[in-house]
mmCIF file of C-alpha atoms in Angstrom:
data_model
loop_
_atom_site.group_PDB
_atom_site.id
_atom_site.type_symbol
_atom_site.label_atom_id
_atom_site.label_comp_id
_atom_site.label_asym_id
_atom_site.label_seq_id
_atom_site.Cartn_x
_atom_site.Cartn_y
_atom_site.Cartn_z
ATOM 1 C CA UNK A 865 30.379 -37.051 29.504
ATOM 2 C CA UNK A 866 28.724 -34.786 32.036
ATOM 3 C CA UNK A 867 24.934 -35.335 32.365
ATOM 4 C CA UNK A 868 24.009 -31.686 31.600
ATOM 5 C CA UNK A 869 26.166 -31.588 28.472
ATOM 6 C CA UNK A 870 24.726 -34.891 27.328
ATOM 7 C CA UNK A 871 21.190 -33.512 27.749
ATOM 8 C CA UNK A 872 21.980 -30.386 25.723
ATOM 9 C CA UNK A 873 23.494 -32.451 22.907
ATOM 10 C CA UNK A 874 20.496 -34.757 22.889
ATOM 11 C CA UNK A 875 18.102 -31.817 22.606
ATOM 12 C CA UNK A 876 20.105 -30.389 19.720
ATOM 13 C CA UNK A 877 19.924 -33.695 17.888
ATOM 14 C CA UNK A 878 16.183 -33.999 18.452
ATOM 15 C CA UNK A 879 15.370 -30.371 17.568
ATOM 16 C CA UNK A 880 13.779 -29.914 14.116
ATOM 17 C CA UNK A 881 16.111 -28.590 11.467
ATOM 18 C CA UNK A 882 15.689 -24.836 11.021
ATOM 19 C CA UNK A 883 13.736 -24.361 14.244
ATOM 20 C CA UNK A 884 13.943 -20.860 15.678
ATOM 21 C CA UNK A 885 13.500 -19.713 19.230
ATOM 22 C CA UNK A 886 11.571 -16.550 18.403
ATOM 23 C CA UNK A 887 8.184 -15.370 19.579
ATOM 24 C CA UNK A 888 5.095 -16.749 17.817
ATOM 25 C CA UNK A 889 2.987 -14.016 16.205
ATOM 26 C CA UNK A 890 -0.269 -14.217 14.281
ATOM 27 C CA UNK A 891 -0.588 -11.850 11.311
ATOM 28 C CA UNK A 892 -3.969 -11.083 9.731
ATOM 29 C CA UNK A 893 -4.637 -9.887 6.201
ATOM 30 C CA UNK A 894 -7.688 -9.660 3.994
ATOM 31 C CA UNK A 895 -6.279 -11.484 0.970
ATOM 32 C CA UNK A 896 -8.402 -9.387 -1.387
ATOM 33 C CA UNK A 897 -6.242 -6.414 -2.431
ATOM 34 C CA UNK A 898 -3.772 -7.551 -5.085
ATOM 35 C CA UNK A 899 -0.888 -6.989 -5.461
ATOM 36 C CA UNK A 900 -0.663 -5.928 -1.798
ATOM 37 C CA UNK A 901 -2.328 -9.103 -0.531
ATOM 38 C CA UNK A 902 -4.279 -11.920 -2.186
ATOM 39 C CA UNK A 903 -4.932 -15.650 -2.032
ATOM 40 C CA UNK A 904 -2.748 -17.784 -4.307
ATOM 41 C CA UNK A 905 -3.728 -20.963 -6.157
ATOM 42 C CA UNK A 906 -3.342 -22.929 -2.922
ATOM 43 C CA UNK A 907 -5.608 -20.477 -1.055
ATOM 44 C CA UNK A 908 -2.681 -19.125 0.939
ATOM 45 C CA UNK A 909 -1.949 -15.470 1.560
ATOM 46 C CA UNK A 910 0.550 -13.970 -0.874
ATOM 47 C CA UNK A 911 1.572 -10.593 -2.253
ATOM 48 C CA UNK A 912 3.822 -7.643 -1.523
ATOM 49 C CA UNK A 913 2.719 -7.185 2.086
ATOM 50 C CA UNK A 914 3.001 -10.872 2.886
ATOM 51 C CA UNK A 915 6.573 -11.014 1.552
ATOM 52 C CA UNK A 916 7.400 -7.842 3.457
ATOM 53 C CA UNK A 917 5.896 -9.188 6.675
ATOM 54 C CA UNK A 918 7.884 -12.415 6.356
ATOM 55 C CA UNK A 919 11.050 -10.331 6.122
ATOM 56 C CA UNK A 920 10.035 -8.293 9.171
ATOM 57 C CA UNK A 921 9.304 -11.471 11.125
ATOM 58 C CA UNK A 922 12.724 -12.855 10.226
ATOM 59 C CA UNK A 923 14.461 -9.696 11.398
ATOM 60 C CA UNK A 924 12.635 -9.561 14.733
ATOM 61 C CA UNK A 925 13.259 -13.282 15.277
ATOM 62 C CA UNK A 926 9.574 -14.207 15.268
ATOM 63 C CA UNK A 927 7.686 -17.178 13.890
ATOM 64 C CA UNK A 928 4.703 -15.692 12.076
ATOM 65 C CA UNK A 929 1.472 -17.457 11.223
ATOM 66 C CA UNK A 930 -0.703 -15.766 8.582
ATOM 67 C CA UNK A 931 -4.490 -15.805 8.830
ATOM 68 C CA UNK A 932 -7.207 -14.356 6.614
ATOM 69 C CA UNK A 933 -9.846 -12.035 7.989
ATOM 70 C CA UNK A 934 -12.636 -10.028 6.397
ATOM 71 C CA UNK A 935 -11.857 -6.329 6.120
ATOM 72 C CA UNK A 936 -14.518 -5.099 8.527
ATOM 73 C CA UNK A 937 -13.299 -7.496 11.226
ATOM 74 C CA UNK A 938 -9.574 -6.770 10.970
ATOM 75 C CA UNK A 939 -9.402 -4.023 13.597
ATOM 76 C CA UNK A 940 -11.956 -5.584 16.004
ATOM 77 C CA UNK A 941 -10.085 -8.899 15.810
ATOM 78 C CA UNK A 942 -6.767 -7.206 16.536
ATOM 79 C CA UNK A 943 -8.182 -5.384 19.560
ATOM 80 C CA UNK A 944 -9.756 -8.647 20.764
ATOM 81 C CA UNK A 945 -6.330 -10.351 20.575
ATOM 82 C CA UNK A 946 -7.335 -12.862 17.923
ATOM 83 C CA UNK A 947 -4.012 -12.013 16.231
ATOM 84 C CA UNK A 948 -1.071 -9.699 16.885
ATOM 85 C CA UNK A 949 -0.533 -7.731 13.684
ATOM 86 C CA UNK A 950 -2.540 -6.577 10.677
ATOM 87 C CA UNK A 951 -1.020 -6.016 7.241
ATOM 88 C CA UNK A 952 -3.785 -5.281 4.748
ATOM 89 C CA UNK A 953 -3.103 -2.136 2.689
ATOM 90 C CA UNK A 954 -4.476 -0.219 5.670
ATOM 91 C CA UNK A 955 -4.117 3.553 5.522
ATOM 92 C CA UNK A 956 -2.783 5.238 8.644
ATOM 93 C CA UNK A 957 -5.572 7.593 9.728
ATOM 94 C CA UNK A 958 -6.355 9.536 12.877
ATOM 95 C CA UNK A 959 -9.663 7.714 13.216
ATOM 96 C CA UNK A 960 -7.936 4.322 13.226
ATOM 97 C CA UNK A 961 -5.218 5.592 15.562
ATOM 98 C CA UNK A 962 -7.894 6.064 18.200
ATOM 99 C CA UNK A 963 -8.330 2.273 18.287
ATOM 100 C CA UNK A 964 -4.972 0.791 17.250
ATOM 101 C CA UNK A 965 -1.322 1.725 16.755
ATOM 102 C CA UNK A 966 0.588 1.701 13.475
ATOM 103 C CA UNK A 967 4.147 1.036 12.461
ATOM 104 C CA UNK A 968 6.043 3.583 10.428
ATOM 105 C CA UNK A 969 4.645 3.640 6.864
ATOM 106 C CA UNK A 970 5.994 1.044 4.448
ATOM 107 C CA UNK A 971 4.215 2.289 1.308
ATOM 108 C CA UNK A 972 2.601 5.336 -0.241
ATOM 109 C CA UNK A 973 0.492 5.157 -3.374
ATOM 110 C CA UNK A 974 1.236 8.279 -5.430
ATOM 111 C CA UNK A 975 -1.359 10.331 -7.259
ATOM 112 C CA UNK A 976 -0.494 10.666 -10.921
ATOM 113 C CA UNK A 977 -1.323 12.786 -13.944
ATOM 114 C CA UNK A 978 -2.304 10.880 -17.076
ATOM 115 C CA UNK A 979 -2.060 12.575 -20.472
ATOM 116 C CA UNK A 980 -2.182 11.750 -24.177
ATOM 117 C CA UNK A 981 1.008 10.040 -25.344
ATOM 118 C CA UNK A 982 1.909 13.048 -27.480
ATOM 119 C CA UNK A 983 1.584 15.565 -24.666
ATOM 120 C CA UNK A 984 4.303 16.639 -22.241
ATOM 121 C CA UNK A 985 3.835 18.527 -18.987
ATOM 122 C CA UNK A 986 6.116 21.361 -17.928
ATOM 123 C CA UNK A 987 5.355 20.590 -14.271
ATOM 124 C CA UNK A 988 2.607 19.901 -11.762
ATOM 125 C CA UNK A 989 2.048 23.435 -10.461
ATOM 126 C CA UNK A 990 -0.597 25.993 -11.356
ATOM 127 C CA UNK A 991 1.599 27.597 -14.003
ATOM 128 C CA UNK A 992 2.072 24.325 -15.870
ATOM 129 C CA UNK A 993 -1.557 23.216 -15.610
ATOM 130 C CA UNK A 994 -3.498 26.487 -15.818
ATOM 131 C CA UNK A 995 -4.438 26.149 -19.497
ATOM 132 C CA UNK A 996 -5.424 22.487 -19.199
ATOM 133 C CA UNK A 997 -8.721 20.734 -18.456
ATOM 134 C CA UNK A 998 -8.150 18.302 -15.588
ATOM 135 C CA UNK A 999 -10.452 15.371 -14.855
ATOM 136 C CA UNK A 1000 -10.802 13.873 -11.364
ATOM 137 C CA UNK A 1001 -13.131 11.427 -9.679
ATOM 138 C CA UNK A 1002 -15.817 13.293 -7.755
ATOM 139 C CA UNK A 1003 -15.278 13.521 -3.971
ATOM 140 C CA UNK A 1004 -11.768 12.100 -4.335
ATOM 141 C CA UNK A 1005 -8.535 13.173 -2.659
ATOM 142 C CA UNK A 1006 -7.395 14.468 -6.037
ATOM 143 C CA UNK A 1007 -10.456 16.728 -6.285
ATOM 144 C CA UNK A 1008 -9.772 18.169 -2.834
ATOM 145 C CA UNK A 1009 -6.094 18.714 -3.682
ATOM 146 C CA UNK A 1010 -6.844 20.629 -6.872
ATOM 147 C CA UNK A 1011 -9.614 22.701 -5.323
ATOM 148 C CA UNK A 1012 -7.368 23.770 -2.443
ATOM 149 C CA UNK A 1013 -3.916 23.900 -4.015
ATOM 150 C CA UNK A 1014 -4.660 24.701 -7.665
ATOM 151 C CA UNK A 1015 -8.004 26.525 -7.638
ATOM 152 C CA UNK A 1016 -7.415 28.233 -10.991
ATOM 153 C CA UNK A 1017 -7.193 24.948 -12.907
ATOM 154 C CA UNK A 1018 -10.276 24.033 -14.946
ATOM 155 C CA UNK A 1019 -11.517 20.987 -13.056
ATOM 156 C CA UNK A 1020 -13.938 18.394 -14.445
ATOM 157 C CA UNK A 1021 -15.530 15.919 -12.010
ATOM 158 C CA UNK A 1022 -16.439 12.356 -13.014
ATOM 159 C CA UNK A 1023 -18.273 9.505 -11.347
ATOM 160 C CA UNK A 1024 -15.485 7.011 -12.163
ATOM 161 C CA UNK A 1025 -11.918 6.849 -13.423
ATOM 162 C CA UNK A 1026 -13.235 5.055 -16.516
ATOM 163 C CA UNK A 1027 -15.486 7.966 -17.411
ATOM 164 C CA UNK A 1028 -12.611 10.432 -17.042
ATOM 165 C CA UNK A 1029 -10.281 8.257 -19.123
ATOM 166 C CA UNK A 1030 -12.866 7.952 -21.881
ATOM 167 C CA UNK A 1031 -13.085 11.739 -22.115
ATOM 168 C CA UNK A 1032 -9.287 11.953 -22.120
ATOM 169 C CA UNK A 1033 -9.088 9.465 -24.998
ATOM 170 C CA UNK A 1034 -11.635 11.575 -26.925
ATOM 171 C CA UNK A 1035 -9.690 14.820 -26.256
ATOM 172 C CA UNK A 1036 -12.520 16.330 -24.225
ATOM 173 C CA UNK A 1037 -10.078 16.888 -21.350
ATOM 174 C CA UNK A 1038 -6.299 17.184 -21.249
ATOM 175 C CA UNK A 1039 -5.276 15.468 -17.997
ATOM 176 C CA UNK A 1040 -6.675 12.879 -15.590
ATOM 177 C CA UNK A 1041 -5.491 12.938 -11.960
ATOM 178 C CA UNK A 1042 -6.003 9.726 -10.001
ATOM 179 C CA UNK A 1043 -4.452 7.110 -7.756
ATOM 180 C CA UNK A 1044 -1.387 5.773 -9.568
ATOM 181 C CA UNK A 1045 -2.114 2.107 -8.973
ATOM 182 C CA UNK A 1046 -5.591 2.473 -10.456
ATOM 183 C CA UNK A 1047 -4.246 4.506 -13.370
ATOM 184 C CA UNK A 1048 -1.500 1.991 -14.144
ATOM 185 C CA UNK A 1049 -4.009 -0.879 -14.132
ATOM 186 C CA UNK A 1050 -6.338 1.014 -16.476
ATOM 187 C CA UNK A 1051 -3.574 1.913 -18.918
ATOM 188 C CA UNK A 1052 -2.264 -1.639 -18.904
ATOM 189 C CA UNK A 1053 -5.521 -3.549 -19.210
ATOM 190 C CA UNK A 1054 -8.045 -1.372 -21.034
ATOM 191 C CA UNK A 1055 -8.193 -0.654 -24.754
ATOM 192 C CA UNK A 1056 -9.085 2.977 -24.009
ATOM 193 C CA UNK A 1057 -5.815 3.300 -22.107
ATOM 194 C CA UNK A 1058 -3.652 2.793 -25.188
ATOM 195 C CA UNK A 1059 -3.918 6.496 -26.001
ATOM 196 C CA UNK A 1060 -2.273 7.699 -22.867
ATOM 197 C CA UNK A 1061 0.591 7.560 -20.387
ATOM 198 C CA UNK A 1062 1.527 8.759 -16.919
ATOM 199 C CA UNK A 1063 3.371 12.048 -17.245
ATOM 200 C CA UNK A 1064 4.082 12.982 -13.625
ATOM 201 C CA UNK A 1065 3.198 12.397 -9.980
ATOM 202 C CA UNK A 1066 1.616 14.970 -7.691
ATOM 203 C CA UNK A 1067 3.542 15.846 -4.511
ATOM 204 C CA UNK A 1068 2.991 13.332 -1.703
ATOM 205 C CA UNK A 1069 0.934 15.628 0.510
ATOM 206 C CA UNK A 1070 -0.217 13.705 3.608
ATOM 207 C CA UNK A 1071 -3.048 16.179 4.228
ATOM 208 C CA UNK A 1072 -4.712 14.969 1.028
ATOM 209 C CA UNK A 1073 -3.229 11.602 0.120
ATOM 210 C CA UNK A 1074 -2.730 10.135 3.573
ATOM 211 C CA UNK A 1075 0.198 9.172 5.761
ATOM 212 C CA UNK A 1076 0.752 5.888 3.950
ATOM 213 C CA UNK A 1077 0.156 2.225 4.706
ATOM 214 C CA UNK A 1078 1.245 0.798 8.056
ATOM 215 C CA UNK A 1079 1.275 -2.436 10.018
ATOM 216 C CA UNK A 1080 -1.533 -2.394 12.572
ATOM 217 C CA UNK A 1081 -0.777 -3.307 16.200
ATOM 218 C CA UNK A 1082 -2.529 -3.040 19.547
ATOM 219 C CA UNK A 1083 -1.837 0.247 21.305
ATOM 220 C CA UNK A 1084 -0.383 -1.480 24.360
ATOM 221 C CA UNK A 1085 2.174 -3.477 22.312
ATOM 222 C CA UNK A 1086 4.773 -0.700 22.317
ATOM 223 C CA UNK A 1087 7.757 -3.065 22.462
ATOM 224 C CA UNK A 1088 6.512 -4.986 19.421
ATOM 225 C CA UNK A 1089 5.936 -1.716 17.561
ATOM 226 C CA UNK A 1090 9.502 -0.613 18.313
ATOM 227 C CA UNK A 1091 10.829 -3.915 16.961
ATOM 228 C CA UNK A 1092 8.738 -3.714 13.794
ATOM 229 C CA UNK A 1093 9.748 -0.083 13.207
ATOM 230 C CA UNK A 1094 13.434 -0.937 13.630
ATOM 231 C CA UNK A 1095 13.122 -3.841 11.193
ATOM 232 C CA UNK A 1096 11.298 -1.660 8.671
ATOM 233 C CA UNK A 1097 13.958 1.038 8.909
ATOM 234 C CA UNK A 1098 16.660 -1.531 8.164
ATOM 235 C CA UNK A 1099 14.662 -3.076 5.313
ATOM 236 C CA UNK A 1100 14.250 0.356 3.722
ATOM 237 C CA UNK A 1101 17.868 1.385 4.292
ATOM 238 C CA UNK A 1102 19.459 -1.729 2.790
ATOM 239 C CA UNK A 1103 17.252 -1.797 -0.317
ATOM 240 C CA UNK A 1104 15.241 -4.875 0.619
ATOM 241 C CA UNK A 1105 11.927 -2.989 0.479
ATOM 242 C CA UNK A 1106 12.693 -1.801 -3.034
ATOM 243 C CA UNK A 1107 13.605 -5.337 -4.113
ATOM 244 C CA UNK A 1108 10.393 -6.807 -2.672
ATOM 245 C CA UNK A 1109 8.160 -4.101 -4.143
ATOM 246 C CA UNK A 1110 9.767 -4.454 -7.591
ATOM 247 C CA UNK A 1111 8.245 -7.939 -7.830
ATOM 248 C CA UNK A 1112 4.749 -6.441 -7.650
ATOM 249 C CA UNK A 1113 4.867 -2.809 -8.804
ATOM 250 C CA UNK A 1114 6.184 -0.984 -11.860
ATOM 251 C CA UNK A 1115 6.822 2.171 -9.829
ATOM 252 C CA UNK A 1116 8.238 3.255 -6.482
ATOM 253 C CA UNK A 1117 5.754 2.953 -3.638
ATOM 254 C CA UNK A 1118 7.864 4.334 -0.807
#
């Protein structure tokens, strides 16, 4: 047997089963925003974003190590090259874009309209809502949307979603507009939520509800961003994103 061939065969025998020749990447997450990311019973990162990131890493042929980081240190740590990627339910904003880059969005949290179980809505425009009293959290994206887009609707402002939902359950208002994830959790887990249901979603207007959640990267890592974006596009196209999100959410998030 030729010496070079013998060496190659020996290395194959000695190589660990399942070893991959991809790039090693460190991925940071907060671990404090379930179901997007959280720490499981073994204190390891888990959740929708962690499963999604594992799939991305597989498709870009990378070995990914997950690390926890406090929220306020996520961006500084990325810039300082303590890790390579951030996946932490981080909204894509212009302010953050001045410091880091983002992948294409992988999730959007809709804004929803909650009503009494006996009520139906004809739509989500001014004509359908003009006779209704709509509750929103003060200084929220939903307040800004209604004030700008539906100024003729009777708007009631509340300090918290709970306060608005309590008034809805007592028929003091007709509709509550809020983040869908928060609304779903309230309806599912609070006694006061038994009265009501989600009737419709507001249009996904980026000017009010953001551009979505993205994977954070350093601005100079353009090749890595291109790889992540290509993997995300494939994951969305072949239904994998929908399958992963269905394990954690009762509604579409993309």
